[in-house]
PDB file of C-alpha atoms in Angstrom:
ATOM      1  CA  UNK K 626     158.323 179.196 110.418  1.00  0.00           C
ATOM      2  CA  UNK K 627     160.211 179.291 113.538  1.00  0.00           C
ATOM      3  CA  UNK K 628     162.796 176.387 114.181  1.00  0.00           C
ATOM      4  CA  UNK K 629     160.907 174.333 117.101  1.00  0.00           C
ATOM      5  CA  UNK K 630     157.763 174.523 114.417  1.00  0.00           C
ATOM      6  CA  UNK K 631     159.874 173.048 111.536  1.00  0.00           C
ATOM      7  CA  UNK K 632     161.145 170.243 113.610  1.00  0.00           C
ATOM      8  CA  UNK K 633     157.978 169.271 115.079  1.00  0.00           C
ATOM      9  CA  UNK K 634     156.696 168.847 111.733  1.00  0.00           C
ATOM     10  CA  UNK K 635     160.277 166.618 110.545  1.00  0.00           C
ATOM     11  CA  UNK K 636     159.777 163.122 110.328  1.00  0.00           C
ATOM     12  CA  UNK K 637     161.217 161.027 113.133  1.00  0.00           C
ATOM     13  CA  UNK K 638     159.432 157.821 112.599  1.00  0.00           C
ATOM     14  CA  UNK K 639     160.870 154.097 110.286  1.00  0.00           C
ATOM     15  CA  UNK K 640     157.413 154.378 108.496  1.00  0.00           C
ATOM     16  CA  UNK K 641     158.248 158.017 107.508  1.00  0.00           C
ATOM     17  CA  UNK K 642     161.153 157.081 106.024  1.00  0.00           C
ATOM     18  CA  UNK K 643     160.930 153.445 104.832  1.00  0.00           C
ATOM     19  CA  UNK K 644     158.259 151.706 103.367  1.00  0.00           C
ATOM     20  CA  UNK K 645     159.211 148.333 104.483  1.00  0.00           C
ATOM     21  CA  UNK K 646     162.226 146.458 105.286  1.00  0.00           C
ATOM     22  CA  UNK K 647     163.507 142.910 106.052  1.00  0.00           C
ATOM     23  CA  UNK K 648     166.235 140.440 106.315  1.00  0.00           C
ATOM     24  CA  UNK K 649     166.940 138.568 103.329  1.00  0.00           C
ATOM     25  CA  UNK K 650     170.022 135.977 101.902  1.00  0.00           C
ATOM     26  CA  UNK K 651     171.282 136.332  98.123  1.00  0.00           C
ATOM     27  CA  UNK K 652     173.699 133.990  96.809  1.00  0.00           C
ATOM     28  CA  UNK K 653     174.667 133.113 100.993  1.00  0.00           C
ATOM     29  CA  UNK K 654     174.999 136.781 101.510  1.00  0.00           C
ATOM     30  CA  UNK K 655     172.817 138.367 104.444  1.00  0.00           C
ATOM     31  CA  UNK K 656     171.364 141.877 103.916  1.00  0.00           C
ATOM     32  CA  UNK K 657     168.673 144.063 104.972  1.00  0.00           C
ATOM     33  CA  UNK K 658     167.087 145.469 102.347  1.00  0.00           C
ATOM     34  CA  UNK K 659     165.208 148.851 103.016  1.00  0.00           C
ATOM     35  CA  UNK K 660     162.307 150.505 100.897  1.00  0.00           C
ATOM     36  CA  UNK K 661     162.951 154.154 101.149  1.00  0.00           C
ATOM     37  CA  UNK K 662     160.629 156.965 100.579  1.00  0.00           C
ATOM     38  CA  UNK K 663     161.341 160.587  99.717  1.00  0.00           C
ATOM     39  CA  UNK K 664     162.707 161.766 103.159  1.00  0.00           C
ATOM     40  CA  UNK K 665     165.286 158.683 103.291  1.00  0.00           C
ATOM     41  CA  UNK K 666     167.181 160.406 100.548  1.00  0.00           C
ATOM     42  CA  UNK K 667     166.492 163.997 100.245  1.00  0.00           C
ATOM     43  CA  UNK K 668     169.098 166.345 101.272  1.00  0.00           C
ATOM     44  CA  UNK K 669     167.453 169.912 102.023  1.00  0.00           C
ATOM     45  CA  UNK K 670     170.412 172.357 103.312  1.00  0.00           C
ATOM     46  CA  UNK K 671     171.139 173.537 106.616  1.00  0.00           C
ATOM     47  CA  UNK K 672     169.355 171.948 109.611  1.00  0.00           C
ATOM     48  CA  UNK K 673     166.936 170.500 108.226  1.00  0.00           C
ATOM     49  CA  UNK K 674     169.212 168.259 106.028  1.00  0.00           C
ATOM     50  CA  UNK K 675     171.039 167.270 109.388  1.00  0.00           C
ATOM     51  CA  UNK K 676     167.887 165.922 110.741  1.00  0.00           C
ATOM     52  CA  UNK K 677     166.719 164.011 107.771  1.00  0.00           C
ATOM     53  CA  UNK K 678     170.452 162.313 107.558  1.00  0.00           C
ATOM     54  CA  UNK K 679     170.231 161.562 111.421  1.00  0.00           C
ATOM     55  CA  UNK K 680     166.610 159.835 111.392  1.00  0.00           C
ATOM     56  CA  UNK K 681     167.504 157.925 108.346  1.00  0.00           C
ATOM     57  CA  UNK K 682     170.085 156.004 109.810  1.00  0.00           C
ATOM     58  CA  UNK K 683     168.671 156.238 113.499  1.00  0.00           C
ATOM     59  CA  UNK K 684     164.963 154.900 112.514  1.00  0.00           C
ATOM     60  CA  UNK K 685     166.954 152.195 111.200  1.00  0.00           C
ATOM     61  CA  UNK K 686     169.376 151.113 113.604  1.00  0.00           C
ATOM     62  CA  UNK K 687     166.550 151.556 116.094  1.00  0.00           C
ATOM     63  CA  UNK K 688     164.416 148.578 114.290  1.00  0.00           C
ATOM     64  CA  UNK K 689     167.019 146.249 113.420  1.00  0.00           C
ATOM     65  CA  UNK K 690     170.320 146.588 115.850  1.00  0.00           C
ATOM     66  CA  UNK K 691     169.060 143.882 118.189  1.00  0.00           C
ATOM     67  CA  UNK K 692     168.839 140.871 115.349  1.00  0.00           C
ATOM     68  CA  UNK K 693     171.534 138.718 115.542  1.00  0.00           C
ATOM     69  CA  UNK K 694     171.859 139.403 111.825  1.00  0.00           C
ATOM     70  CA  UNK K 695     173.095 143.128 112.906  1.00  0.00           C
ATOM     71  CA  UNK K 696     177.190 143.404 112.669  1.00  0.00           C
ATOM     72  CA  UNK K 697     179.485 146.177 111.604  1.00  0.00           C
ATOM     73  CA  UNK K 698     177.405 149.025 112.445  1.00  0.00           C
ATOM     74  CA  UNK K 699     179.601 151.597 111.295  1.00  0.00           C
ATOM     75  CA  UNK K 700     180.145 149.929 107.608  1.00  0.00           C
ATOM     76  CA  UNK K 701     176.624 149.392 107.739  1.00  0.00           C
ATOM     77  CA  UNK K 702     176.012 153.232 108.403  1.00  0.00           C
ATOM     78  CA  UNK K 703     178.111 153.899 105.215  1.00  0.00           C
ATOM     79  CA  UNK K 704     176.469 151.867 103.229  1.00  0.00           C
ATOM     80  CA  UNK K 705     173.085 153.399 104.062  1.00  0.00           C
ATOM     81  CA  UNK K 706     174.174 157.171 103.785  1.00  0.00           C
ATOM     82  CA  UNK K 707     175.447 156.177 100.572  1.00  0.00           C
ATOM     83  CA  UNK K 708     172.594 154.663  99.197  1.00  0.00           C
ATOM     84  CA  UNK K 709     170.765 157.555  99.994  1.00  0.00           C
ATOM     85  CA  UNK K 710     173.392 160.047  98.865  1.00  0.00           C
ATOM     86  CA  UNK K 711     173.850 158.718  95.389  1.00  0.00           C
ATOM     87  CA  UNK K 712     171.092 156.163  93.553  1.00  0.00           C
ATOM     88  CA  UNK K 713     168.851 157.512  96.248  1.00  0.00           C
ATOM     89  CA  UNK K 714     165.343 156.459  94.744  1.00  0.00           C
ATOM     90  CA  UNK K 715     166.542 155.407  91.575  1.00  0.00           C
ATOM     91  CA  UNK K 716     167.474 151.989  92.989  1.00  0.00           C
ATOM     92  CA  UNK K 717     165.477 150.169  95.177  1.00  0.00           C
ATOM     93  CA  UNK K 718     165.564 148.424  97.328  1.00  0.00           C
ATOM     94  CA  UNK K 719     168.765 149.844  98.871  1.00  0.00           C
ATOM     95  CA  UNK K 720     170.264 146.580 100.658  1.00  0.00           C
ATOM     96  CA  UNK K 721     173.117 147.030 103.618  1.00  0.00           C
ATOM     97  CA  UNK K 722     175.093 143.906 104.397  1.00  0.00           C
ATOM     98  CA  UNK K 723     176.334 143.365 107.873  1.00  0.00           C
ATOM     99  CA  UNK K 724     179.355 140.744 106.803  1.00  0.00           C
ATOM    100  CA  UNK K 725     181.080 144.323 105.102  1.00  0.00           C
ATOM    101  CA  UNK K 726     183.472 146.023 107.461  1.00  0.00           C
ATOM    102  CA  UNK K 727     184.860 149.261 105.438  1.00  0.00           C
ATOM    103  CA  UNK K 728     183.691 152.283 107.273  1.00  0.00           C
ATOM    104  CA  UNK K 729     185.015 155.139 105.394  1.00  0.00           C
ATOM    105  CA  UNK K 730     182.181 156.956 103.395  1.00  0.00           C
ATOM    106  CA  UNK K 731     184.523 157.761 101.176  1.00  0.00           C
ATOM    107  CA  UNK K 732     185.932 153.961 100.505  1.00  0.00           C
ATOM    108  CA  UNK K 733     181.800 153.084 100.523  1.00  0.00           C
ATOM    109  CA  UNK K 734     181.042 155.629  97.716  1.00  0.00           C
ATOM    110  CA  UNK K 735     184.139 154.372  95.698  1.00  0.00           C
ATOM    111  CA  UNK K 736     182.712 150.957  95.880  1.00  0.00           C
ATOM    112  CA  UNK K 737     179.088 151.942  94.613  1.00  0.00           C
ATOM    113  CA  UNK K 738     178.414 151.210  98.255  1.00  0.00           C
ATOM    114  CA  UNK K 739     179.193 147.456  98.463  1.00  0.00           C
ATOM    115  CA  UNK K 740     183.260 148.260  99.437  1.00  0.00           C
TER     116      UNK K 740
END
């Protein structure tokens, strides 16, 4: 399969990704909590695992960047990528909080992705 026929067929849409999402408060605590499906946290190698890893975050950001909920974009980025790096489907829903501001992956993963 040539490489302009594999990423036509890569998904590049928030329903391809995410089965739902939506703002919610716990204990006073804002998050938006995300429903993934399988291409949200598989990690293929090579290109095609770039392009999963950009759309999951991008299909994201895309939906929800203009609430006034939306802060901290690059902790928020973390938070995702780790979610979907580590309990990937095992816990769900995976919930990003806009009121955390660590942006190191790194720092994120230590936390269990709540730094």
């Amino acid at each position: 399969q040539s490489l302009p026929t594999l990423f036509a067929s890569m998904p590049t849409k928030f329903s391809q990704y995410y089965s739902k999402s939506k703002w919610i408060t716990r204990s006073g605590v804002v998050s938006l909590s995300l429903y993934p499906k399988k291409p949200a946290y598989q990690d293929p190698p090579g290109m095609a695992g770039a392009h999963l890893q950009k759309y999951r975050w991008k299909v994201v950001y895309d939906k929800h960047h203009k609430s006034s909920k939306w802060k901290n974009t690059a902790s928020m980025k973390a938070q995702l990528h780790c979610h979907a790096d580590y309990p990937k489907k095992y816990k769900t829903p995976w919930n990003i909080e806009p009121h955390r501001t660590e942006s190191n992956y790194w720092k994120v993963v230590a936390k269990a992705c709540n730094p």
